[in-house]
mmCIF file of C-alpha atoms and ligand atoms in Angstrom:
data_model
loop_
_atom_site.group_PDB
_atom_site.id
_atom_site.type_symbol
_atom_site.label_atom_id
_atom_site.label_comp_id
_atom_site.label_asym_id
_atom_site.label_seq_id
_atom_site.Cartn_x
_atom_site.Cartn_y
_atom_site.Cartn_z
ATOM 1 C CA MET A 1 -0.175 -0.135 0.106
ATOM 2 C CA PRO A 2 1.570 3.743 -0.956
ATOM 3 C CA GLU A 3 2.523 5.135 2.213
ATOM 4 C CA LEU A 4 4.299 8.798 2.471
ATOM 5 C CA PRO A 5 7.261 7.802 0.532
ATOM 6 C CA GLU A 6 5.509 6.558 -2.319
ATOM 7 C CA VAL A 7 3.001 9.486 -2.886
ATOM 8 C CA GLU A 8 6.058 11.663 -2.295
ATOM 9 C CA THR A 9 7.939 9.861 -5.026
ATOM 10 C CA ILE A 10 5.099 10.081 -7.195
ATOM 11 C CA ARG A 11 4.923 13.775 -6.883
ATOM 12 C CA ARG A 12 9.087 14.799 -7.088
ATOM 13 C CA ARG A 13 8.764 12.814 -10.483
ATOM 14 C CA LEU A 14 5.506 14.171 -11.922
ATOM 15 C CA ALA A 15 5.841 17.721 -10.893
ATOM 16 C CA PRO A 16 8.326 18.889 -12.942
ATOM 17 C CA LEU A 17 6.365 17.282 -15.674
ATOM 18 C CA VAL A 18 2.962 18.612 -15.389
ATOM 19 C CA GLN A 19 3.698 22.273 -13.084
ATOM 20 C CA GLY A 20 2.929 24.705 -15.609
ATOM 21 C CA ARG A 21 0.963 22.380 -18.266
ATOM 22 C CA THR A 22 -2.906 22.801 -18.931
ATOM 23 C CA LEU A 23 -5.425 19.862 -18.963
ATOM 24 C CA THR A 24 -6.820 19.199 -22.120
ATOM 25 C CA ALA A 25 -9.064 16.639 -21.390
ATOM 26 C CA MET A 26 -10.060 13.789 -18.658
ATOM 27 C CA GLN A 27 -12.052 10.718 -18.802
ATOM 28 C CA ILE A 28 -12.872 8.781 -16.228
ATOM 29 C CA ALA A 29 -13.629 5.198 -16.768
ATOM 30 C CA ASP A 30 -14.719 4.408 -13.648
ATOM 31 C CA PRO A 31 -17.183 6.552 -11.602
ATOM 32 C CA ARG A 32 -16.882 4.989 -8.264
ATOM 33 C CA TRP A 33 -13.340 6.957 -8.053
ATOM 34 C CA CYS A 34 -14.971 10.408 -7.633
ATOM 35 C CA GLU A 35 -18.014 9.102 -5.798
ATOM 36 C CA PRO A 36 -20.518 10.832 -4.610
ATOM 37 C CA LEU A 37 -19.437 13.554 -7.213
ATOM 38 C CA HIS A 38 -20.433 12.683 -10.770
ATOM 39 C CA PRO A 39 -17.480 12.525 -13.064
ATOM 40 C CA SER A 40 -19.009 15.473 -14.861
ATOM 41 C CA ALA A 41 -18.196 17.514 -11.766
ATOM 42 C CA LEU A 42 -14.335 16.705 -11.824
ATOM 43 C CA THR A 43 -13.905 17.356 -15.667
ATOM 44 C CA ASP A 44 -15.876 20.458 -15.716
ATOM 45 C CA ALA A 45 -14.002 21.967 -12.701
ATOM 46 C CA LEU A 46 -10.235 20.837 -14.151
ATOM 47 C CA VAL A 47 -10.681 20.681 -17.655
ATOM 48 C CA GLY A 48 -9.033 24.195 -19.560
ATOM 49 C CA ARG A 49 -7.545 24.637 -15.930
ATOM 50 C CA ARG A 50 -3.391 24.903 -15.658
ATOM 51 C CA ILE A 51 -1.888 22.777 -13.124
ATOM 52 C CA GLU A 52 -0.175 25.494 -10.889
ATOM 53 C CA ARG A 53 1.720 22.957 -8.454
ATOM 54 C CA LEU A 54 1.510 19.330 -7.497
ATOM 55 C CA ASP A 55 1.690 18.995 -3.764
ATOM 56 C CA ARG A 56 1.320 16.418 -1.001
ATOM 57 C CA ARG A 57 -0.169 16.073 2.504
ATOM 58 C CA GLY A 58 0.065 12.971 4.149
ATOM 59 C CA LYS A 59 -0.653 10.078 1.693
ATOM 60 C CA TYR A 60 -2.738 12.803 -0.501
ATOM 61 C CA LEU A 61 -1.244 13.814 -3.871
ATOM 62 C CA ILE A 62 -2.683 17.754 -3.991
ATOM 63 C CA TRP A 63 -3.217 18.631 -7.682
ATOM 64 C CA GLU A 64 -3.330 22.725 -7.495
ATOM 65 C CA ALA A 65 -5.064 24.018 -10.733
ATOM 66 C CA GLN A 66 -5.753 27.431 -11.577
ATOM 67 C CA ASP A 67 -8.120 29.855 -9.669
ATOM 68 C CA GLU A 68 -7.267 27.318 -6.477
ATOM 69 C CA VAL A 69 -9.027 24.439 -7.865
ATOM 70 C CA PHE A 70 -7.835 21.374 -5.907
ATOM 71 C CA LEU A 71 -7.912 17.468 -7.061
ATOM 72 C CA LEU A 72 -7.496 15.247 -4.154
ATOM 73 C CA LEU A 73 -6.111 12.264 -5.052
ATOM 74 C CA HIS A 74 -5.684 9.319 -2.449
ATOM 75 C CA LEU A 75 -3.966 5.980 -4.157
ATOM 76 C CA ARG A 76 -5.223 3.705 -1.248
ATOM 77 C CA MET A 77 -4.542 0.170 -1.848
ATOM 78 C CA THR A 78 -3.259 -0.348 -5.512
ATOM 79 C CA GLY A 79 -3.114 3.180 -7.245
ATOM 80 C CA THR A 80 -0.423 4.654 -9.094
ATOM 81 C CA VAL A 81 -0.116 7.544 -11.423
ATOM 82 C CA LEU A 82 1.774 6.980 -14.582
ATOM 83 C CA TYR A 83 3.052 9.335 -17.222
ATOM 84 C CA ASP A 84 2.604 8.042 -20.693
ATOM 85 C CA PRO A 85 1.705 4.900 -20.065
ATOM 86 C CA ALA A 86 1.621 2.047 -22.528
ATOM 87 C CA PRO A 87 -1.756 1.770 -24.310
ATOM 88 C CA GLU A 88 -2.127 -1.896 -23.243
ATOM 89 C CA THR A 89 -1.801 -0.541 -19.642
ATOM 90 C CA PRO A 90 -4.403 -2.365 -17.449
ATOM 91 C CA TYR A 91 -6.975 -0.983 -14.820
ATOM 92 C CA VAL A 92 -6.975 2.247 -15.932
ATOM 93 C CA ARG A 93 -9.338 4.548 -14.168
ATOM 94 C CA VAL A 94 -8.692 7.916 -15.190
ATOM 95 C CA ARG A 95 -6.834 9.148 -18.052
ATOM 96 C CA PHE A 96 -5.770 12.612 -18.568
ATOM 97 C CA ALA A 97 -4.044 14.807 -21.499
ATOM 98 C CA LEU A 98 -1.912 17.789 -21.485
ATOM 99 C CA ASP A 99 -1.400 20.555 -23.603
ATOM 100 C CA ASP A 100 1.905 19.394 -24.195
ATOM 101 C CA GLY A 101 0.748 16.048 -25.673
ATOM 102 C CA HIS A 102 1.820 14.270 -23.002
ATOM 103 C CA ARG A 103 -0.546 11.674 -21.287
ATOM 104 C CA LEU A 104 -0.952 10.424 -17.361
ATOM 105 C CA SER A 105 -3.345 7.616 -16.320
ATOM 106 C CA PHE A 106 -4.434 6.652 -13.017
ATOM 107 C CA ALA A 107 -4.203 2.893 -12.715
ATOM 108 C CA ASP A 108 -5.383 0.752 -9.722
ATOM 109 C CA PRO A 109 -6.265 -2.701 -9.887
ATOM 110 C CA ARG A 110 -8.115 -2.666 -6.609
ATOM 111 C CA ARG A 111 -10.422 0.285 -7.241
ATOM 112 C CA PHE A 112 -9.940 1.828 -3.891
ATOM 113 C CA GLY A 113 -8.233 5.080 -4.916
ATOM 114 C CA THR A 114 -10.221 8.231 -4.776
ATOM 115 C CA GLY A 115 -10.504 11.550 -6.386
ATOM 116 C CA GLU A 116 -12.165 14.372 -4.646
ATOM 117 C CA LEU A 117 -12.253 18.265 -5.071
ATOM 118 C CA ALA A 118 -11.862 21.149 -3.012
ATOM 119 C CA PHE A 119 -12.667 24.531 -4.245
ATOM 120 C CA GLY A 120 -10.269 27.430 -2.671
ATOM 121 C CA ARG A 121 -7.976 26.979 -0.121
ATOM 122 C CA PRO A 122 -9.954 27.149 3.061
ATOM 123 C CA ALA A 123 -11.967 24.323 1.945
ATOM 124 C CA LEU A 124 -8.584 22.414 1.270
ATOM 125 C CA ASP A 125 -7.391 23.307 4.499
ATOM 126 C CA ALA A 126 -10.868 22.092 5.935
ATOM 127 C CA PHE A 127 -10.674 18.754 4.181
ATOM 128 C CA PHE A 128 -7.567 18.091 5.547
ATOM 129 C CA LYS A 129 -8.219 19.424 9.107
ATOM 130 C CA ALA A 130 -11.402 17.055 9.338
ATOM 131 C CA ARG A 131 -8.793 13.870 7.929
ATOM 132 C CA LEU A 132 -5.232 14.368 8.853
ATOM 133 C CA GLY A 133 -3.104 14.993 11.797
ATOM 134 C CA ILE A 134 0.649 16.401 11.941
ATOM 135 C CA GLU A 135 2.936 16.015 8.941
ATOM 136 C CA PRO A 136 5.606 14.028 9.800
ATOM 137 C CA LEU A 137 8.466 15.483 7.318
ATOM 138 C CA GLY A 138 7.314 19.121 8.423
ATOM 139 C CA ALA A 139 8.614 21.851 10.896
ATOM 140 C CA HIS A 140 5.876 20.972 13.543
ATOM 141 C CA PHE A 141 6.905 17.611 14.024
ATOM 142 C CA THR A 142 8.838 18.159 16.827
ATOM 143 C CA SER A 143 9.417 15.579 19.477
ATOM 144 C CA ASP A 144 7.500 17.831 22.423
ATOM 145 C CA ARG A 145 4.606 17.949 19.815
ATOM 146 C CA LEU A 146 4.664 14.252 19.649
ATOM 147 C CA PHE A 147 4.870 13.869 23.315
ATOM 148 C CA THR A 148 1.950 16.056 23.903
ATOM 149 C CA LEU A 149 0.099 13.963 21.202
ATOM 150 C CA THR A 150 0.472 10.779 22.769
ATOM 151 C CA ARG A 151 -0.340 11.507 26.667
ATOM 152 C CA ASN A 152 -3.323 9.723 28.159
ATOM 153 C CA ARG A 153 -3.353 7.586 24.853
ATOM 154 C CA ARG A 154 -3.923 3.895 25.998
ATOM 155 C CA THR A 155 -3.725 2.437 22.398
ATOM 156 C CA PRO A 156 -0.370 0.702 21.293
ATOM 157 C CA ILE A 157 2.024 2.662 19.395
ATOM 158 C CA LYS A 158 1.569 0.601 16.334
ATOM 159 C CA ALA A 159 -2.085 1.535 16.039
ATOM 160 C CA PHE A 160 -1.123 5.166 17.020
ATOM 161 C CA LEU A 161 1.272 5.755 14.527
ATOM 162 C CA LEU A 162 -1.010 4.006 11.814
ATOM 163 C CA ASP A 163 -3.688 6.648 12.775
ATOM 164 C CA GLN A 164 -3.925 9.352 10.082
ATOM 165 C CA ARG A 165 -5.869 11.729 12.232
ATOM 166 C CA ARG A 166 -2.784 11.809 14.640
ATOM 167 C CA ILE A 167 0.609 11.646 12.101
ATOM 168 C CA ALA A 168 -0.439 11.843 8.215
ATOM 169 C CA GLY A 169 1.333 9.706 6.050
ATOM 170 C CA VAL A 170 2.782 6.488 8.161
ATOM 171 C CA GLY A 171 1.193 3.202 7.084
ATOM 172 C CA ASN A 172 2.153 -0.159 8.311
ATOM 173 C CA ILE A 173 5.871 -0.500 6.410
ATOM 174 C CA TYR A 174 7.135 2.637 7.853
ATOM 175 C CA ALA A 175 5.391 2.075 11.140
ATOM 176 C CA ASN A 176 7.202 -1.225 11.785
ATOM 177 C CA GLU A 177 10.396 0.307 10.628
ATOM 178 C CA ALA A 178 10.478 3.472 12.978
ATOM 179 C CA LEU A 179 9.329 1.256 15.788
ATOM 180 C CA PHE A 180 12.238 -0.839 15.065
ATOM 181 C CA ARG A 181 14.642 2.164 15.068
ATOM 182 C CA ALA A 182 13.374 3.705 18.185
ATOM 183 C CA ARG A 183 13.731 0.298 19.973
ATOM 184 C CA ILE A 184 9.768 0.307 20.763
ATOM 185 C CA HIS A 185 7.729 -2.671 21.024
ATOM 186 C CA PRO A 186 4.818 -2.106 18.997
ATOM 187 C CA LEU A 187 2.315 -3.139 21.480
ATOM 188 C CA ARG A 188 3.757 -0.684 24.024
ATOM 189 C CA ALA A 189 0.915 1.363 25.471
ATOM 190 C CA THR A 190 1.255 4.947 23.654
ATOM 191 C CA GLY A 191 1.132 7.553 27.031
ATOM 192 C CA GLN A 192 3.071 5.153 28.884
ATOM 193 C CA LEU A 193 6.180 6.122 26.710
ATOM 194 C CA LYS A 194 8.710 8.269 28.170
ATOM 195 C CA ARG A 195 10.124 11.684 26.940
ATOM 196 C CA ARG A 196 13.129 9.884 25.399
ATOM 197 C CA GLN A 197 11.731 7.248 23.908
ATOM 198 C CA VAL A 198 9.100 9.467 22.281
ATOM 199 C CA ALA A 199 11.970 11.958 21.024
ATOM 200 C CA ALA A 200 13.591 8.331 19.595
ATOM 201 C CA LEU A 201 10.406 7.720 17.880
ATOM 202 C CA ARG A 202 10.052 10.967 16.338
ATOM 203 C CA ASP A 203 13.446 10.957 14.742
ATOM 204 C CA ALA A 204 12.799 7.141 13.829
ATOM 205 C CA VAL A 205 9.600 7.957 12.144
ATOM 206 C CA ILE A 206 11.061 10.770 10.311
ATOM 207 C CA GLY A 207 14.496 8.322 9.676
ATOM 208 C CA ALA A 208 12.407 5.900 8.331
ATOM 209 C CA LEU A 209 10.213 7.769 5.917
ATOM 210 C CA SER A 210 13.433 9.970 4.681
ATOM 211 C CA ALA A 211 15.033 6.488 3.866
ATOM 212 C CA GLY A 212 11.802 5.467 1.826
ATOM 213 C CA VAL A 213 11.969 8.778 -0.078
ATOM 214 C CA ASP A 214 15.441 8.255 -1.061
ATOM 215 C CA ALA A 215 15.116 5.011 -2.128
ATOM 216 C CA GLY A 216 11.696 6.042 -4.168
ATOM 217 C CA GLY A 217 9.676 4.237 -2.291
ATOM 218 C CA ALA A 218 8.624 0.748 -1.778
ATOM 219 C CA SER A 219 7.280 -1.652 -4.613
ATOM 220 C CA ILE A 220 5.560 -4.860 -2.912
ATOM 221 C CA ASP A 221 2.525 -4.679 -4.748
ATOM 222 C CA ASP A 222 1.942 -2.613 -7.673
ATOM 223 C CA PHE A 223 3.425 1.233 -6.784
ATOM 224 C CA ARG A 224 5.460 1.981 -9.672
ATOM 225 C CA HIS A 225 7.098 5.291 -10.518
ATOM 226 C CA PRO A 226 5.285 7.702 -13.136
ATOM 227 C CA ASP A 227 7.955 5.879 -15.529
ATOM 228 C CA GLY A 228 7.023 2.594 -14.908
ATOM 229 C CA VAL A 229 10.129 1.872 -12.719
ATOM 230 C CA LYS A 230 9.696 0.347 -9.344
ATOM 231 C CA GLY A 231 11.223 2.004 -6.046
ATOM 232 C CA ALA A 232 13.854 0.197 -3.957
ATOM 233 C CA PHE A 233 12.986 0.355 -0.300
ATOM 234 C CA GLN A 234 11.765 -3.109 0.023
ATOM 235 C CA ASN A 235 15.670 -3.858 -0.504
ATOM 236 C CA GLU A 236 16.508 -1.702 2.627
ATOM 237 C CA PHE A 237 14.105 -2.921 5.285
ATOM 238 C CA LEU A 238 15.452 -3.056 8.536
ATOM 239 C CA VAL A 239 12.758 -5.267 10.049
ATOM 240 C CA HIS A 240 9.534 -5.440 7.982
ATOM 241 C CA ASP A 241 8.899 -8.624 6.292
ATOM 242 C CA ARG A 242 12.050 -9.981 7.543
ATOM 243 C CA ALA A 243 10.477 -12.522 10.070
ATOM 244 C CA GLY A 244 12.737 -15.709 10.616
ATOM 245 C CA GLN A 245 15.718 -13.852 9.981
ATOM 246 C CA PRO A 246 18.544 -12.315 12.361
ATOM 247 C CA CYS A 247 17.821 -8.929 13.663
ATOM 248 C CA LEU A 248 20.313 -6.622 11.693
ATOM 249 C CA VAL A 249 21.622 -5.185 15.329
ATOM 250 C CA CYS A 250 21.523 -7.969 17.553
ATOM 251 C CA GLY A 251 21.058 -10.873 15.609
ATOM 252 C CA ALA A 252 18.044 -12.670 17.290
ATOM 253 C CA THR A 253 15.129 -13.963 15.058
ATOM 254 C CA VAL A 254 12.985 -11.322 13.835
ATOM 255 C CA VAL A 255 9.343 -12.252 14.704
ATOM 256 C CA LYS A 256 5.929 -11.621 13.102
ATOM 257 C CA PHE A 257 2.720 -10.791 14.976
ATOM 258 C CA VAL A 258 -0.097 -8.944 14.297
ATOM 259 C CA ALA A 259 -0.910 -5.536 16.133
ATOM 260 C CA ALA A 260 -3.489 -3.168 14.899
ATOM 261 C CA GLY A 261 -4.729 -5.725 12.485
ATOM 262 C CA ARG A 262 -1.635 -5.592 10.170
ATOM 263 C CA GLY A 263 1.259 -7.634 9.787
ATOM 264 C CA THR A 264 3.771 -6.504 12.129
ATOM 265 C CA TYR A 265 7.587 -7.446 12.517
ATOM 266 C CA ALA A 266 9.729 -6.475 15.637
ATOM 267 C CA CYS A 267 13.025 -7.876 17.073
ATOM 268 C CA GLU A 268 12.005 -8.243 20.725
ATOM 269 C CA ARG A 269 15.474 -8.534 21.966
ATOM 270 C CA CYS A 270 15.572 -4.770 20.531
ATOM 271 C CA GLN A 271 12.239 -3.772 21.460
ATOM 272 C CA PRO A 272 11.541 -5.360 24.820
ATOM 273 C CA LYS A 273 7.992 -6.461 25.195
ATOM 274 C CA PRO A 274 5.424 -4.687 27.279
ATOM 275 C CA ARG A 275 5.217 -6.549 31.088
ATOM 276 C CA ARG A 276 1.330 -6.180 30.601
ATOM 277 C CA ARG A 277 -0.050 -6.159 27.492
ATOM 278 C CA PRO A 278 -2.177 -2.986 27.113
HETATM 279 ZN ZN1 ZN B 1 17.653 -7.112 17.612
#
């Protein structure tokens, strides 16, 4: 599932290719993509407008068009944006044409990806305020801020990290990697973490996400770069997907279990289990 680094990878690759271009056509092949809006609501709002900026918030890719019209694209499970895709590309749900003759496709085998609209910056801000917490690669993600967010929370820290309303953009892979880096067990009660552990976790979240961005994201399912190339972060996992293999730090065996409903990997020597399970 694409997380912040995968969306950021798409944004970085696509931004120089689409910024300043005008959208000349848009074809929505699957109306479920933009429900409850009618496809014509999106095409009417966007076609003919220049794309001013490609931005990102959490796992959302934000297309800022002229006159503060925003297309908010979420890739969900298997979505990806392709630039000049091969004509036989499967699972294409939306097609875009640019005024320089290039084309874009949103391909999505599982069809959970979504397209939404916001008109004007206040509407955009309200949209995200209702859905997303702090941006982990932004300036406001300090250890003091994270410490405040974690107080009085009895939820296990893994579930806390996955909650987009607390921290935006962290999914299963990067939560596993960040907790390993911070040497915190995924089932530790969030509110019981000490200040120094929260500080380590803040650095670990940034470290794991930045490593993912630097590697062009992780390609374990359908994620591809806009040019079809796969990301390489799956070759750099410290703990994720390494069950039964030796911990890269201490040599103990990495274990897999379910936490927050997701496949969770940890070294229980480096990340000691809580004494009492929350
Ligand atoms: Zn270890």
